Structure formats: structure tokens, C-alpha cells
CSV table of C-alpha atoms and ligand atoms in Angstrom, one decimal:
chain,number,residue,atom,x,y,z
H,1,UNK,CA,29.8,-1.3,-26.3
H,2,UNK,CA,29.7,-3.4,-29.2
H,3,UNK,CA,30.4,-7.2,-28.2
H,4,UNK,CA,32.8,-7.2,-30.5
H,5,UNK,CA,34.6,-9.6,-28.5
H,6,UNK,CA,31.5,-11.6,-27.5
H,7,UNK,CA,32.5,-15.0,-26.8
H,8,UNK,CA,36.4,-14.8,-27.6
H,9,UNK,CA,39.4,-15.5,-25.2
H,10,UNK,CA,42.5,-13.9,-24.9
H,11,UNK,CA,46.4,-13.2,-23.3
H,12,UNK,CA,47.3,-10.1,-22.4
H,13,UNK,CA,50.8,-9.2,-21.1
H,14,UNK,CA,52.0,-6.3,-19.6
H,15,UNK,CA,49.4,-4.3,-17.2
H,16,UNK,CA,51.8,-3.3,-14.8
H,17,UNK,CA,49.3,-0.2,-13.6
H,18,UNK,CA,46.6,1.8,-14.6
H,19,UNK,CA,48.3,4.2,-17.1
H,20,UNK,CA,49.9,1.2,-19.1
H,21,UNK,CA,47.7,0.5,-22.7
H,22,UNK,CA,47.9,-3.2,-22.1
H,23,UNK,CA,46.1,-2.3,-18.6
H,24,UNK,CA,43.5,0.2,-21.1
H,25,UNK,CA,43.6,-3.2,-23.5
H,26,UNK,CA,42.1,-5.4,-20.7
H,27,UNK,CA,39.6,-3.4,-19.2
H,28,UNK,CA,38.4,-2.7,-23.2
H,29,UNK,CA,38.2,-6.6,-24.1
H,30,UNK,CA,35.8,-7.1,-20.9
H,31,UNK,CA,33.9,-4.6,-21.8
H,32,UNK,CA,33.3,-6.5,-25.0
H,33,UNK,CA,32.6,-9.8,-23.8
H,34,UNK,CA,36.0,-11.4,-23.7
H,35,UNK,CA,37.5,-13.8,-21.7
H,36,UNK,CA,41.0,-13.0,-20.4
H,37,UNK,CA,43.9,-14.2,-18.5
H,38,UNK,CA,46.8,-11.5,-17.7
H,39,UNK,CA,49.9,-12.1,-17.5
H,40,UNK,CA,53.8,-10.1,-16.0
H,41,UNK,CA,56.7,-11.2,-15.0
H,42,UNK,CA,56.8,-12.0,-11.7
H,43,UNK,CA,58.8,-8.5,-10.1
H,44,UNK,CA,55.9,-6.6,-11.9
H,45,UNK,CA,52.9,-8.1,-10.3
H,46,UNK,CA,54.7,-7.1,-6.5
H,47,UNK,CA,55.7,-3.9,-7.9
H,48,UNK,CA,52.3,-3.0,-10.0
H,49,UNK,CA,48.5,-3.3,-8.7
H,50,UNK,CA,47.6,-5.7,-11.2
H,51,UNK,CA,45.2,-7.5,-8.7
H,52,UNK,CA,43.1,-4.9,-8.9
H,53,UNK,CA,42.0,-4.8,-13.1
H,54,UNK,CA,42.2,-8.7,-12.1
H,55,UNK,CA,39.4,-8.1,-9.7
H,56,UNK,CA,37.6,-5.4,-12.3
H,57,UNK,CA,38.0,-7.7,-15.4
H,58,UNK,CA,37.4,-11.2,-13.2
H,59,UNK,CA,39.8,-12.3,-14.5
H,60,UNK,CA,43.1,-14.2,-13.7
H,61,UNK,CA,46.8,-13.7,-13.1
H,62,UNK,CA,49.3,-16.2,-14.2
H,63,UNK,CA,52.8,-15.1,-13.7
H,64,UNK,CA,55.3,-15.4,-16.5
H,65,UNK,CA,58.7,-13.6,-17.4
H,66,UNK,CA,59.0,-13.0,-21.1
H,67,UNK,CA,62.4,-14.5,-21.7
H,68,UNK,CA,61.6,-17.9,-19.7
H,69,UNK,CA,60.2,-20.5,-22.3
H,70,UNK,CA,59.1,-22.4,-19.3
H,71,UNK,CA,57.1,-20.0,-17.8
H,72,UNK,CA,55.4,-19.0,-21.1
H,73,UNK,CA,54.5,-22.8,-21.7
H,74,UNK,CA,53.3,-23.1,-18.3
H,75,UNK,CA,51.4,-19.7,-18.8
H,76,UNK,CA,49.7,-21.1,-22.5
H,77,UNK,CA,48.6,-24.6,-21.2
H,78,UNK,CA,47.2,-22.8,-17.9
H,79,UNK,CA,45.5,-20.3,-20.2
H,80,UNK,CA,43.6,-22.8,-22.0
H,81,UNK,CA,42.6,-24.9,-18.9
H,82,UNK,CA,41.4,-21.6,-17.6
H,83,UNK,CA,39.6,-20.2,-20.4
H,84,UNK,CA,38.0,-23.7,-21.9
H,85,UNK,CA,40.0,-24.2,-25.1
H,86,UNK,CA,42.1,-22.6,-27.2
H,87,UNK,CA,43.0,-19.4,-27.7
H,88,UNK,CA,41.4,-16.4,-29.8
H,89,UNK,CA,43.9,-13.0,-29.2
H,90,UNK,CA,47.0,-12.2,-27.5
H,91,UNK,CA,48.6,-9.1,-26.4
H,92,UNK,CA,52.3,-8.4,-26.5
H,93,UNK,CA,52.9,-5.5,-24.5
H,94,UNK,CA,56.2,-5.5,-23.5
H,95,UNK,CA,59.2,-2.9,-23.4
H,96,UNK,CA,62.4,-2.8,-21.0
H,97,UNK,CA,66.1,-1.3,-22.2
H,98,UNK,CA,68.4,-1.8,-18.8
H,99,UNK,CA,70.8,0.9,-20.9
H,100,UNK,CA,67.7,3.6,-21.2
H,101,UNK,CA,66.9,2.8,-17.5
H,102,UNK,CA,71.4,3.3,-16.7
H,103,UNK,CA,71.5,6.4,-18.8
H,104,UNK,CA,74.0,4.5,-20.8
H,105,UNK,CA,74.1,6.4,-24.3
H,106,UNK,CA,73.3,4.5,-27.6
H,107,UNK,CA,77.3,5.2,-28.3
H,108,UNK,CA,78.6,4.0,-25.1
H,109,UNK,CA,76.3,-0.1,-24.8
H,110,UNK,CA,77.1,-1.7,-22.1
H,111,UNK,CA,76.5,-5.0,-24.6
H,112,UNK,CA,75.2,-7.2,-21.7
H,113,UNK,CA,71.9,-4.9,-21.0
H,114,UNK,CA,71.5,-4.7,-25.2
H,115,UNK,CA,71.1,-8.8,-24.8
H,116,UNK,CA,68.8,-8.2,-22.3
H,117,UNK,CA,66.7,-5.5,-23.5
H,118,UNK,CA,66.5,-7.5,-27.1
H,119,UNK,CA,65.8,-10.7,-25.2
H,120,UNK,CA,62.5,-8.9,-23.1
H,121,UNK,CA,61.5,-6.5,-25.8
H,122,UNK,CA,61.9,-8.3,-28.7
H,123,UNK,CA,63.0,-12.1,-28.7
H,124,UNK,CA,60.4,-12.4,-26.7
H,125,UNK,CA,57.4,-12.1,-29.5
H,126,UNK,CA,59.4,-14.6,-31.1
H,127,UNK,CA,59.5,-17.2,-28.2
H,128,UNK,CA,55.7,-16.9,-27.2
H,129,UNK,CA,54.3,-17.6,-31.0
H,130,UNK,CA,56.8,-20.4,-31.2
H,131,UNK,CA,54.9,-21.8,-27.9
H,132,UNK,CA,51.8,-21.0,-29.0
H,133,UNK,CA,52.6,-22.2,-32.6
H,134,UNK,CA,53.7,-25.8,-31.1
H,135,UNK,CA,50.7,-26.2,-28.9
H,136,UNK,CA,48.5,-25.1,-31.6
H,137,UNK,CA,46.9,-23.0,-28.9
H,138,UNK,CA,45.2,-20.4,-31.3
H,139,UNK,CA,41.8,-20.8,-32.8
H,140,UNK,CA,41.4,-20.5,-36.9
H,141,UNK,CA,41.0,-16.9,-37.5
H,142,UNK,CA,42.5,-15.6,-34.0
H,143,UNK,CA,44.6,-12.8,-33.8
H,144,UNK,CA,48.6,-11.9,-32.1
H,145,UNK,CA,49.7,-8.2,-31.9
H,146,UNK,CA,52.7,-6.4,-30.6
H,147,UNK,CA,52.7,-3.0,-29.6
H,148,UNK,CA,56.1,-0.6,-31.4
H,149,UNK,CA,57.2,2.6,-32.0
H,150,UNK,CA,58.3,4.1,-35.3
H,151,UNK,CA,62.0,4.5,-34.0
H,152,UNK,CA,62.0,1.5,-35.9
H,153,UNK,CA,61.6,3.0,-39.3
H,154,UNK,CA,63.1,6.5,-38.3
H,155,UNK,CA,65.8,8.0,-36.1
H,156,UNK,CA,64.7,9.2,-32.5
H,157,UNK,CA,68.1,9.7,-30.9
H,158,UNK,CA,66.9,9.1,-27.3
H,159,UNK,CA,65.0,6.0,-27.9
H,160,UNK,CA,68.7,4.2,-27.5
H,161,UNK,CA,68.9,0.5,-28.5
H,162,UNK,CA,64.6,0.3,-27.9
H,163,UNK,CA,64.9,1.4,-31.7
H,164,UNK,CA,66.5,-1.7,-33.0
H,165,UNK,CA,64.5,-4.2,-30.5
H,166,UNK,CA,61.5,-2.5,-32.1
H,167,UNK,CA,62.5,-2.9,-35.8
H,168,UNK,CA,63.4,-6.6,-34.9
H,169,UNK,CA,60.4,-7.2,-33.3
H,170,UNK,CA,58.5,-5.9,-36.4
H,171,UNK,CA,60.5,-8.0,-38.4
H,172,UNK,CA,59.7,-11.1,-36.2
H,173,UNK,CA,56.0,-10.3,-36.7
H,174,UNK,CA,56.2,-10.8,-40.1
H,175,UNK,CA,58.5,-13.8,-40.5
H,176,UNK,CA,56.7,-16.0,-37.7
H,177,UNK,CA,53.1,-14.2,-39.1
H,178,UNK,CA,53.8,-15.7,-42.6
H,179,UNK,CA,53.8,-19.2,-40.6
H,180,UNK,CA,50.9,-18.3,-38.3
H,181,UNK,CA,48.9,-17.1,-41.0
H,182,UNK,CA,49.6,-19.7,-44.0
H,183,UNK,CA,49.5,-22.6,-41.3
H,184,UNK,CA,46.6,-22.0,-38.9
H,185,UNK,CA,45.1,-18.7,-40.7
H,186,UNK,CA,45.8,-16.4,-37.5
H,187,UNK,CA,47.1,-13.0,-38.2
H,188,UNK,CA,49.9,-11.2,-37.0
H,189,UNK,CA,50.4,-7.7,-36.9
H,190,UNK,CA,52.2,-4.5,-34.7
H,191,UNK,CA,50.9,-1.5,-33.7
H,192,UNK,CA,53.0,1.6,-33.9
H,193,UNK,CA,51.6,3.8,-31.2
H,194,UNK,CA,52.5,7.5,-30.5
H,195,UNK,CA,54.5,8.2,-27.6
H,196,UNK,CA,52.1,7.9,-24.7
H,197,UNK,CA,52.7,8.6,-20.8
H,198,UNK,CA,53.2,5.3,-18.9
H,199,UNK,CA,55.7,3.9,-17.2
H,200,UNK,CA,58.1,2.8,-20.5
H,201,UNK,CA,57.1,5.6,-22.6
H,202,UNK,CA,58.1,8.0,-20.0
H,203,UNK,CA,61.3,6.4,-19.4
H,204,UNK,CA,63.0,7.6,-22.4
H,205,UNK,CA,65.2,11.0,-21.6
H,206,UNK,CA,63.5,14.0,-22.8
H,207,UNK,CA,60.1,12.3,-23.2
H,208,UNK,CA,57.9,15.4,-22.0
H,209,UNK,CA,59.8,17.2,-25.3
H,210,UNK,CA,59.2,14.3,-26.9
H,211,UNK,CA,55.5,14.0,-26.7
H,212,UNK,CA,54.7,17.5,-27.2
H,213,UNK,CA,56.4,17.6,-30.0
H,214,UNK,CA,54.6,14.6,-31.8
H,215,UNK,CA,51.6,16.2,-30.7
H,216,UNK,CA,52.4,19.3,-33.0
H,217,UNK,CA,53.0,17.3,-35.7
H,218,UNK,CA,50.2,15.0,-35.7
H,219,UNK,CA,47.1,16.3,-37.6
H,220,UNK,CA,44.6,14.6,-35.0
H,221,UNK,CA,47.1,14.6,-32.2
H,222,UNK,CA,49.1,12.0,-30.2
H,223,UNK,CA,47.2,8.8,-29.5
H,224,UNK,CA,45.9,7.6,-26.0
H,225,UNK,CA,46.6,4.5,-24.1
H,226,UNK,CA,42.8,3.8,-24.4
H,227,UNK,CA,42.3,5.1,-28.5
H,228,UNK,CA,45.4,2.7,-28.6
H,229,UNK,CA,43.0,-0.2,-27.0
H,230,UNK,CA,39.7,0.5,-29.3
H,231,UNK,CA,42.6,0.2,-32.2
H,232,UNK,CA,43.7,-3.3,-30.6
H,233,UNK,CA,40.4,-4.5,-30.1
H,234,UNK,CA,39.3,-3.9,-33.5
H,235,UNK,CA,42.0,-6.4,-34.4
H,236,UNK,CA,41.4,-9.0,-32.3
H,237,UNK,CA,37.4,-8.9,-33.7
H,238,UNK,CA,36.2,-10.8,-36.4
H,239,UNK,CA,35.8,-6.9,-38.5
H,240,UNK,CA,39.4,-7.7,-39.7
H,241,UNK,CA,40.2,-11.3,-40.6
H,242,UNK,CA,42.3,-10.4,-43.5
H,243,UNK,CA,44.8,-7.6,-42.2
H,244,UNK,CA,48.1,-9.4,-41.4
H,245,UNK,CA,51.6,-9.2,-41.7
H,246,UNK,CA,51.2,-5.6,-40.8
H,247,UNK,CA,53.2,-2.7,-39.1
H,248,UNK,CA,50.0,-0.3,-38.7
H,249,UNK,CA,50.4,3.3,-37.6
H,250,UNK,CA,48.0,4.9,-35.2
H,251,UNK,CA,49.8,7.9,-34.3
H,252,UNK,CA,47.2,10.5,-35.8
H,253,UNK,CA,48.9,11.2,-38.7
H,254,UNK,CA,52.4,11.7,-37.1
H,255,UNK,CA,54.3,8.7,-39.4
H,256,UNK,CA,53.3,10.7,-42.9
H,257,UNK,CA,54.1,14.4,-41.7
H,258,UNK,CA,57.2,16.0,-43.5
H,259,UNK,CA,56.3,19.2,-40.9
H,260,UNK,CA,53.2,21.0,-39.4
H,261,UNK,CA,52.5,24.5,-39.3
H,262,UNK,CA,52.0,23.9,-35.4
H,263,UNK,CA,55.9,23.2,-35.5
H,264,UNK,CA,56.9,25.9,-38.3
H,265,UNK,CA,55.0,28.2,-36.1
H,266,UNK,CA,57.1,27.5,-33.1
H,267,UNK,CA,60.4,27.8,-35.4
H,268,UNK,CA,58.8,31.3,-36.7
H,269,UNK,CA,58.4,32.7,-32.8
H,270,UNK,CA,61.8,31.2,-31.8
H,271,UNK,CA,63.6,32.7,-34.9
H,272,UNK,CA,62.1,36.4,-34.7
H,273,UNK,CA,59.8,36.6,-30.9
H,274,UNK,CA,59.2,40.3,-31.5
H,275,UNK,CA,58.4,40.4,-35.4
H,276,UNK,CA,54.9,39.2,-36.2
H,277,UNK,CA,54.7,37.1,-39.3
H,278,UNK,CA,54.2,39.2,-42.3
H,279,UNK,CA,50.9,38.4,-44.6
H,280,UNK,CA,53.4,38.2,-47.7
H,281,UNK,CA,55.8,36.4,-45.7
H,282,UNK,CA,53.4,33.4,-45.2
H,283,UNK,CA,52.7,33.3,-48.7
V,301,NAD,N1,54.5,4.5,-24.0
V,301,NAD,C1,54.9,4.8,-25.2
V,301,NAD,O1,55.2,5.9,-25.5
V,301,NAD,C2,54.9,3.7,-26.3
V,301,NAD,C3,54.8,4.1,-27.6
V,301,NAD,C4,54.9,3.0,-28.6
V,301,NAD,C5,55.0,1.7,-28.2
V,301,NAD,N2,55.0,1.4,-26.8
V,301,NAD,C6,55.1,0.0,-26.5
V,301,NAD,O2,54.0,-0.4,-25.8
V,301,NAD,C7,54.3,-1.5,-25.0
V,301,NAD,C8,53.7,-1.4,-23.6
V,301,NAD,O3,54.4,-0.3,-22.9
V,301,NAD,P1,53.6,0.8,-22.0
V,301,NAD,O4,54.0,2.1,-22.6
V,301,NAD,O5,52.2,0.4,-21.7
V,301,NAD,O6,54.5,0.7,-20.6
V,301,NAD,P2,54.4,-0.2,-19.3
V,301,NAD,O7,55.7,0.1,-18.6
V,301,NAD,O8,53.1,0.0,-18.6
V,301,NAD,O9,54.5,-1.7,-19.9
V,301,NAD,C9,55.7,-2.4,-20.2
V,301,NAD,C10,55.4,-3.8,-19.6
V,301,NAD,O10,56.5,-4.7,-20.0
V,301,NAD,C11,56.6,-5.6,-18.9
V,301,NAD,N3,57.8,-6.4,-18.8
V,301,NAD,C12,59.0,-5.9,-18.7
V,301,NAD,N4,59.9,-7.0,-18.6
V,301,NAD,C13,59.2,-8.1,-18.8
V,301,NAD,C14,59.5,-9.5,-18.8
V,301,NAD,N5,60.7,-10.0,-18.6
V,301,NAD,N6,58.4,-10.4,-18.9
V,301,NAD,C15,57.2,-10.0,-19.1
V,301,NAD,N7,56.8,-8.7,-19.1
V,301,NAD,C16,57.8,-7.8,-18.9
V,301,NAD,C17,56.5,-4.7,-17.7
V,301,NAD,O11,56.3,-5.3,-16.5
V,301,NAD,C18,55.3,-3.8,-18.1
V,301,NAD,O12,54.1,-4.3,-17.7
V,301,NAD,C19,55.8,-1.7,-25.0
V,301,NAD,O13,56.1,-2.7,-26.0
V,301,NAD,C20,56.2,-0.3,-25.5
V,301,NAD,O14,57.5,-0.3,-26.1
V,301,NAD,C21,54.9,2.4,-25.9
């Protein structure tokens, strides 16, 4: 370890168990030396076992639902009593599309579980810096990051109306992070992750396809839930004061890949299975 977090305090939302990255994020940060409180909405702490990285990171649990301003005021001025001051890092970590979890196709919305997907998954990152903003609860030089995916940029046919939340969402980080930064010199930034198995990621149809097939593509392979948290942590450390404004890859290469010879390899067996490819072929 590093104590690269030595003496820093932090939010983090959305452990709901073991295989979620903000539950990887957490245990990460206390092994640096941070301070953190964690935070769900309240049907995820009964359904989850977030008492028990509570117990591991001694740390505590304040319950708050993303789309409640109330509950994320209530959650920030808690935080601070808590902690012993402002605040140096927070974690947005949240994802829900009621039409992904109905099966409803991105053709066929039902409109009412679009406004509430956008209102969890993205709206949200808007209404916590806007708390967090008006309390001035961040310290100089603290740091804000939101995890996406890069069906924001690109078309991923099964990742439904999670695609636009994610491109709004990274649009928010940059409007509210020009504020943040200019105004109380915090950065903002997302993360684009690689598909990863926990309980969101794997919600999206076809997502064993899905992941394999990023991992073909990628050059270093998919990322993990915990390569995901070094990546956060090294954001929310002092080693990066001037990054912000950011939508930052780390997907092992997968975002800059036109195609891989891992996936023209497959194409080659699928085409012809009984001819081997030809040494003059392949040149
Ligand atoms: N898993 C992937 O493939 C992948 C890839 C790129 C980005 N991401 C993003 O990473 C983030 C974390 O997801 P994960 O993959 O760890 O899955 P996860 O299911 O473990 O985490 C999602 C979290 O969102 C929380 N949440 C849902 N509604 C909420 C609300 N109203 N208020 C507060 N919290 C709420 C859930 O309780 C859960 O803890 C999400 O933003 C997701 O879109 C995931």
C-alpha cells in the first residue's frame, strides 16, 4: 500500500455487494488511509450485505436514495459531522434502467421508467454536486468521479436507454466540473470502465457475449472491478490535481480498437472451420 489516501475523507455510493466496483472502491481507499462514509438507497442496504465492508472498512452507513435531494443533504451534513470536516472524494457509482430490468426494447420505452432510469443514473450526479456545491462541503483540491460506459460515445444496441443516461451524465460532469473546478478548484471527472460482472453490468441482455467479446478486442483485456478501484484511487490522490473535466477510458485499450486479430481470428474459423488460414492468405 501506498497511503495515498493518508489522511483524506470521502462518499462512496453504491456497494450493494461484494462484486460491485464501488464495494472494490471502498475496501481500496481504507487500505490507503482514508476515511469513508458509504452510502445506498435504502432497498439496497436490506437487499445487499453492505454491513459487512461497513464492519471491514469501520466505517459508516448513512442511507440515501439518489433522486431524493433531502436525503442527499441529510447524507452530506451527516458526512461531515462524521468524518470531522469537509470533504475530500466522492464516489458516484450508480446505474438502474427499470426498461433494461422489464425487457422493454430501446424501440418500444415505456417513457415513465426512461424518467426514472435518467433521474437514478444520471440526474442524480447532477443533484449531489449541486448539494455539495451549496454546502461547500469539498475541500480545495478534492476530487468527484462517476463511473460510465462508452455506450455513451458509441452504439451498443443492448445497453437500451443506459446509453443516453451515460452520455448525459458525462455531459453533467463537465458542465457542473467547469463550476466545481473554477470555483472551489475540485476536479470532476468519469470513468469509462469495461464491461465488468456485477449486478448492473450483468443485467444488460447478452452480457456474457458482451464481455467476451470486449475482451478480444482489448489489447490488455477487460478491466476488473478492483483495476477499476486502483484507477479511482489514483484520482482521488493528490498524484493528479490537474486532470479534470475528463471522460477517461480504462478499458485496456478497447475505446481505440478499429478490430483485433483475436476477433478476425474468430470471423476466419466461423467463415471457413475446416480450411486453415493460408500463410499468403494472412499476408
Ligand atoms: N458493470 C459494468 O459492466 C459497468 C461498466 C461501466 C460502467 N459501470 C457503471 O458502474 C457503476 C456501478 O455499477 P456496478 O457495475 O458496480 O453495479 P452494482 O449493481 O453493484 O451498482 C449499482 C448501484 O447503484 C445503486 N442504486 C440504484 N438506484 C439507486 C438510487 N436510487 N439511489 C442510490 N443508489 C442507487 C444500487 O443500489 C447499486 O449499489 C454504475 O454507474 C454502472 O453503470 C458498470
Amino acid at each position: 500500500m501506498y497511503n495515498l489516501l493518508k489522511g483524506k475523507k470521502g462518499i462512496i455510493f453504491g456497494a450493494l455487494d461484494s462484486k460491485s466496483i464501488a464495494w472494490k472502491v471502498a475496501e481500496r481507499a481504507h487500505e490507503e488511509g482514508a476515511k469513508i462514509v458509504l452510502t445506498n438507497a435504502p432497498v439496497a442496504l436490506r437487499l445487499g450485505t453492505i454491513s459487512e465492508l461497513a464492519e471491514q472498512t469501520g466505517s459508516q452507513v448513512i442511507p440515501a436514495d439518489a433522486t431524493s435531494i433531502m436525503d442527499l443533504e441529510h447524507l452530506v451534513d451527516e458526512s461531515m459531522k462524521l468524518l470531522g470536516g469537509k470533504i475530500d472524494f466522492v464516489l458516484h457509482s450508480i446505474g438502474m434502467s427499470v426498461n433494461v430490468r422489464r425487457g422493454n426494447h430501446y424501440t418500444h420505452q415505456d417513457y415513465n421508467f426512461t424518467k426514472k432510469g435518467w433521474d437514478v443514473s444520471a440526474l442524480s450526479f447532477h443533484r449531489l454536486m449541486s448539494v455539495l456545491y451549496q454546502r461547500d462541503a469539498m475541500n480545495e483540491w478534492g476530487s468527484i468521479v462517476a463511473l460510465t460506459y462508452m455506450a455513451a460515445q458509441r452504439v451498443f444496441p443492448d445497453y437500451n436507454d443506459m446509453a443516453d443516461n451515460k452520455a448525459y451524465l458525462e455531459s453533467v460532469a463537465r458542465s457542473f466540473g467547469y463550476f466545481f473546478s473554477r470555483d472551489k478548484k475540485v476536479r470532476v471527472n468519469t470513468i469509462s470502465q469495461s464491461p465488468t460482472p456485477t449486478t448492473a453490468g450483468s443485467g444488460v441482455k447478452g452480457f456474457d457475449g458482451f464481455i467476451a467479446y470486449a475482451e478480444k478486442m482489448s489489447p490488455l483485456g477487460n478491466a476488473t472491478a478492483l483495476e477499476c478501484a486502483d484507477y479511482t484511487l489514483s484520482l482521488f490522490s493528490d498524484l493528479t490535481k490537474k486532470v479534470t473535466l475528463q471522460n477517461l477510458f480504462h478499458d485496456g485499450g478497447f475505446s481505440n480498437m478499429g478490430v483485433s486479430t483475436a476477433v478476425m481470428d474468430a470471423f476466419m474459423e466461423t467463415e471457413n472451420p475446416e480450411e486453415p488460414v493460408k500463410e499468403e492468405k494472412k499476408k
